[in-house]
mmCIF file of C-alpha atoms in Angstrom:
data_model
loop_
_atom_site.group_PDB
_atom_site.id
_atom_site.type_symbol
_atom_site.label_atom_id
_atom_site.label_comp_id
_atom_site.label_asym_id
_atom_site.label_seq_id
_atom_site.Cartn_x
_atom_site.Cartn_y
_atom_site.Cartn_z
ATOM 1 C CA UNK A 817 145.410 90.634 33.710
ATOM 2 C CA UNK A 818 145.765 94.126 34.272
ATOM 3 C CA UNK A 819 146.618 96.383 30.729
ATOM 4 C CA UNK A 820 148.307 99.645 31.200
ATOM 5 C CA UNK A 821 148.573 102.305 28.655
ATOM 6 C CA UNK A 822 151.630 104.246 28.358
ATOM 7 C CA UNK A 823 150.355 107.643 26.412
ATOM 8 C CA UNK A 824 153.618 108.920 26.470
ATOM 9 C CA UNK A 825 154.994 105.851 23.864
ATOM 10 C CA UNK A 826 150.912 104.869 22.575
ATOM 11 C CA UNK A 827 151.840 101.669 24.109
ATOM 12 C CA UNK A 828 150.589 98.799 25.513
ATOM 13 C CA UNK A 829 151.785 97.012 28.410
ATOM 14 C CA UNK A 830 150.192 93.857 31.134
ATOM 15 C CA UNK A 831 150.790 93.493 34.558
ATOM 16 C CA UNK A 832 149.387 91.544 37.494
ATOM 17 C CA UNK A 833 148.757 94.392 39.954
ATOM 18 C CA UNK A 834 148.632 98.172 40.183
ATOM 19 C CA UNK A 835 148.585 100.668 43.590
ATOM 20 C CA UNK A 836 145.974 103.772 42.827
ATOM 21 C CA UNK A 837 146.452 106.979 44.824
ATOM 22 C CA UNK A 838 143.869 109.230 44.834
ATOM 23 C CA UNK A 839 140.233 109.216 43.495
ATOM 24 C CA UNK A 840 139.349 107.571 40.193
ATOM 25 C CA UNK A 841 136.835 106.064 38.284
ATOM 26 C CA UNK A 842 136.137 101.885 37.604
ATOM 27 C CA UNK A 843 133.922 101.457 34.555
ATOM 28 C CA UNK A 844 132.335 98.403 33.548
ATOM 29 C CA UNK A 845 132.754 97.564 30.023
ATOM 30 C CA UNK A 846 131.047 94.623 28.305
ATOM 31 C CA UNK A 847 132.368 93.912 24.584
ATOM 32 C CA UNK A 848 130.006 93.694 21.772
ATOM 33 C CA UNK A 849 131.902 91.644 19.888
ATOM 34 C CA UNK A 850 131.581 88.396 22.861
ATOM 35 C CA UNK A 851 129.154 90.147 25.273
ATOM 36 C CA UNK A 852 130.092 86.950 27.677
ATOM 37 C CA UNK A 853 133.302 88.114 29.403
ATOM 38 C CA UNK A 854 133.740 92.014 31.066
ATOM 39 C CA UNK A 855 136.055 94.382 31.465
ATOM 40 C CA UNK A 856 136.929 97.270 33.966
ATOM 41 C CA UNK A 857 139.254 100.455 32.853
ATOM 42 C CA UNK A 858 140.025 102.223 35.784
ATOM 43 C CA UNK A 859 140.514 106.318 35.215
ATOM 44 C CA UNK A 860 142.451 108.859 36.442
ATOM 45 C CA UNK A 861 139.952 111.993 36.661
ATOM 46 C CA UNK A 862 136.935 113.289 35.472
ATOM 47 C CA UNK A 863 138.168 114.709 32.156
ATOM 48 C CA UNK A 864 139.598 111.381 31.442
ATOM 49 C CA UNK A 865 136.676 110.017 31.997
ATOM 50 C CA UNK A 866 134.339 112.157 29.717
ATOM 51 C CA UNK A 867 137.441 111.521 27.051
ATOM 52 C CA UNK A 868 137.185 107.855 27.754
ATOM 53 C CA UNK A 869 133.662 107.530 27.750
ATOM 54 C CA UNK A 870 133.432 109.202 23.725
ATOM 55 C CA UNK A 871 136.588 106.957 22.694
ATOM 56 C CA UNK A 872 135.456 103.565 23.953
ATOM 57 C CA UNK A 873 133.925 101.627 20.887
ATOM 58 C CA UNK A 874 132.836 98.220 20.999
ATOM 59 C CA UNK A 875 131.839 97.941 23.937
ATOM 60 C CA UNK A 876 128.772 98.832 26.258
ATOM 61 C CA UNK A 877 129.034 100.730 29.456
ATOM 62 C CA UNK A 878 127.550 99.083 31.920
ATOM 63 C CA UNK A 879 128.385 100.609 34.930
ATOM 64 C CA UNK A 880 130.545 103.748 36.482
ATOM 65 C CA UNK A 881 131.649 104.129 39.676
ATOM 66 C CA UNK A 882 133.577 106.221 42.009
ATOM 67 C CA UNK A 883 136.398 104.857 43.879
ATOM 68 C CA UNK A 884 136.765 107.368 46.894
ATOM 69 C CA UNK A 885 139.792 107.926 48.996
ATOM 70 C CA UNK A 886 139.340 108.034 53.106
ATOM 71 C CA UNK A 887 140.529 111.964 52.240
ATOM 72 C CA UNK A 888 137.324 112.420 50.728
ATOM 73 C CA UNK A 889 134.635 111.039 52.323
ATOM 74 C CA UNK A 890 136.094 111.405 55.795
ATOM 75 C CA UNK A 891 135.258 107.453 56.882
ATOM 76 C CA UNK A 892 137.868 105.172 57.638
ATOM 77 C CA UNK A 893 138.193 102.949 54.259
ATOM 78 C CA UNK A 894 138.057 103.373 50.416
ATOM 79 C CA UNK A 895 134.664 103.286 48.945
ATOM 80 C CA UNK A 896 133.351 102.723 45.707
ATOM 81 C CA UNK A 897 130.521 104.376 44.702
ATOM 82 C CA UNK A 898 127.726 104.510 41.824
ATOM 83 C CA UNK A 899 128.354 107.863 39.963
ATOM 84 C CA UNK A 900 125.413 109.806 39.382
ATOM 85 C CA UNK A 901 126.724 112.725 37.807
ATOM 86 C CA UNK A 902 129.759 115.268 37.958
ATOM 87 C CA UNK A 903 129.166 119.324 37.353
ATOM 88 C CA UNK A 904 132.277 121.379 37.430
ATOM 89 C CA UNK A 905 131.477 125.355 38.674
ATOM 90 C CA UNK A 906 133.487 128.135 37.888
ATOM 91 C CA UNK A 907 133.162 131.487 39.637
ATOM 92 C CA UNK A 908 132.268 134.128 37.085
ATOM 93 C CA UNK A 909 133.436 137.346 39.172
ATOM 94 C CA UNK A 910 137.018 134.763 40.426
ATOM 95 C CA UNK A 911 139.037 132.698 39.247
ATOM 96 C CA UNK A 912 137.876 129.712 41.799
ATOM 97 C CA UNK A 913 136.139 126.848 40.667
ATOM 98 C CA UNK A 914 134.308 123.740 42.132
ATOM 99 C CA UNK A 915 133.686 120.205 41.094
ATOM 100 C CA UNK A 916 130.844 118.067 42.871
ATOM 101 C CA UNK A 917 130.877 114.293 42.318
ATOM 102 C CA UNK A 918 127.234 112.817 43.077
ATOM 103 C CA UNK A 919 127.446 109.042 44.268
ATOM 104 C CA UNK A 920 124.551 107.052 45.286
ATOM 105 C CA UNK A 921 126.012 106.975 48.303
ATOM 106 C CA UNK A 922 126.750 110.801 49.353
ATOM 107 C CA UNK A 923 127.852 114.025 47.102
ATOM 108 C CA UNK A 924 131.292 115.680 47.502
ATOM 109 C CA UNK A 925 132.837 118.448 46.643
ATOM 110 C CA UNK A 926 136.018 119.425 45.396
ATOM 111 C CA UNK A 927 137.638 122.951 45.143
ATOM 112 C CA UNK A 928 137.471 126.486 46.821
ATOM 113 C CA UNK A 929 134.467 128.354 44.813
ATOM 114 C CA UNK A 930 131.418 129.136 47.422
ATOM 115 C CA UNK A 931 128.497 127.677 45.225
ATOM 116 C CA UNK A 932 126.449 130.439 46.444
ATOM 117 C CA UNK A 933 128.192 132.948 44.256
ATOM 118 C CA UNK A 934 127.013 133.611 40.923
ATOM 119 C CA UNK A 935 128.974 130.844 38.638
ATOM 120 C CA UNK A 936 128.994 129.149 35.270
ATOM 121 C CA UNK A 937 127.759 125.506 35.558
ATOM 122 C CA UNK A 938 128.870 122.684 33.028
ATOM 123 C CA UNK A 939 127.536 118.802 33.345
ATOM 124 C CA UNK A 940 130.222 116.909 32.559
ATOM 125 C CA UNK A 941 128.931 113.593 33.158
ATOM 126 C CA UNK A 942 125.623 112.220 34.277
ATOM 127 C CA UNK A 943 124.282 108.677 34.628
ATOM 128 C CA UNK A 944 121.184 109.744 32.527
ATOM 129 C CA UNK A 945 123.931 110.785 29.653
ATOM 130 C CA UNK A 946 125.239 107.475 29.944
ATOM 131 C CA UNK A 947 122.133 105.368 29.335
ATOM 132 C CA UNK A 948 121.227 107.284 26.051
ATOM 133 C CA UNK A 949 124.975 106.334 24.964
ATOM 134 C CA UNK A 950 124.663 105.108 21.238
ATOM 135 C CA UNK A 951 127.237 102.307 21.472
ATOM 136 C CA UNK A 952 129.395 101.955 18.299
ATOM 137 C CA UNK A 953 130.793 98.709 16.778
ATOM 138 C CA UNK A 954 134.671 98.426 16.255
ATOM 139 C CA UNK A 955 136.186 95.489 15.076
ATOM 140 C CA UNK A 956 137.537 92.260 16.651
ATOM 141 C CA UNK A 957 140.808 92.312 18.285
ATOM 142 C CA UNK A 958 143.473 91.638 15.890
ATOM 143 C CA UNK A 959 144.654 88.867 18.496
ATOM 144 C CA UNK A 960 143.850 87.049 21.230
ATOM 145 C CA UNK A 961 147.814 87.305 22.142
ATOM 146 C CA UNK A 962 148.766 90.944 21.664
ATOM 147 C CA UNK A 963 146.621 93.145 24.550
ATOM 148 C CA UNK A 964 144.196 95.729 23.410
ATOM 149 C CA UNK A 965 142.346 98.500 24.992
ATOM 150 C CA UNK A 966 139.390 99.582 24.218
ATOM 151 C CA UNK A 967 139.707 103.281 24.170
ATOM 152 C CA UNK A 968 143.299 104.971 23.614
ATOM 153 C CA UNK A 969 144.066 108.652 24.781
#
């Protein structure tokens, strides 16, 4: 079952596939409440992600990766990756900026700012971040029949 949220109505809705278009993230949730069966939220971008990431309660993170487009990593096929961290750059004498995604598998960047210029540097996720998580209880679902998410924007 696939569960979409609609931010623009703070809805709700299922479905049995989804196309993705561009780069996102997959996270691995696994509910506190069971602990038996997991979950995956796929998001949009990497501020969506650090919003996601301090909303989800109930759940444990146990895993986020980086599904990459052929666009970025320049082979053939999608890929998804282990994140190991993101740090967005912004130029301090432009207006350019720079985000690098760091994968198990390679690091890319994203964005016009030449890193060798003097910049401001913010982490805005990091696998290290992740694991010192203090996971928060929320209550059971209200019902098995009406679908829930786990974190709402």
């Amino acid at each position: 079952m696939i569960y979409l949220s609609e931010s623009h109505t703070r809805t709700v809705r299922t479905g049995s596939y989804c196309e993705i278009e561009g780069m996102c993230f997959w996270v691995t949730l696994r509910p506190l409440f069971n602990g038996e069966s997991e979950r995956a939220a796929v998001v949009e971008d990497a501020y969506e992600l650090n919003v996601f990431l301090s909303q989800a309660t109930g759940v444990e993170i146990a895993q986020v990766q980086m599904l990459c487009p052929p666009s970025i990593t320049g082979r053939p096929h999608w890929s998804l990756e282990e994140l190991r961290k993101i740090v967005i750059h912004r130029g301090l004498e432009s207006s350019q900026s720079a985000v690098i995604y760091e994968t198990a598998v390679a690091t890319y960047k994203l964005g016009d700012l030449d890193l060798r210029l003097r910049k401001r540097s913010h982490a805005l996720y990091s696998a290290r971040n992740l694991k010192a998580r203090i996971t928060s209880a929320a209550p059971q679902p209200k019902s098995a029949d009406e679908p829930q998410l786990y974190a709402h924007f």
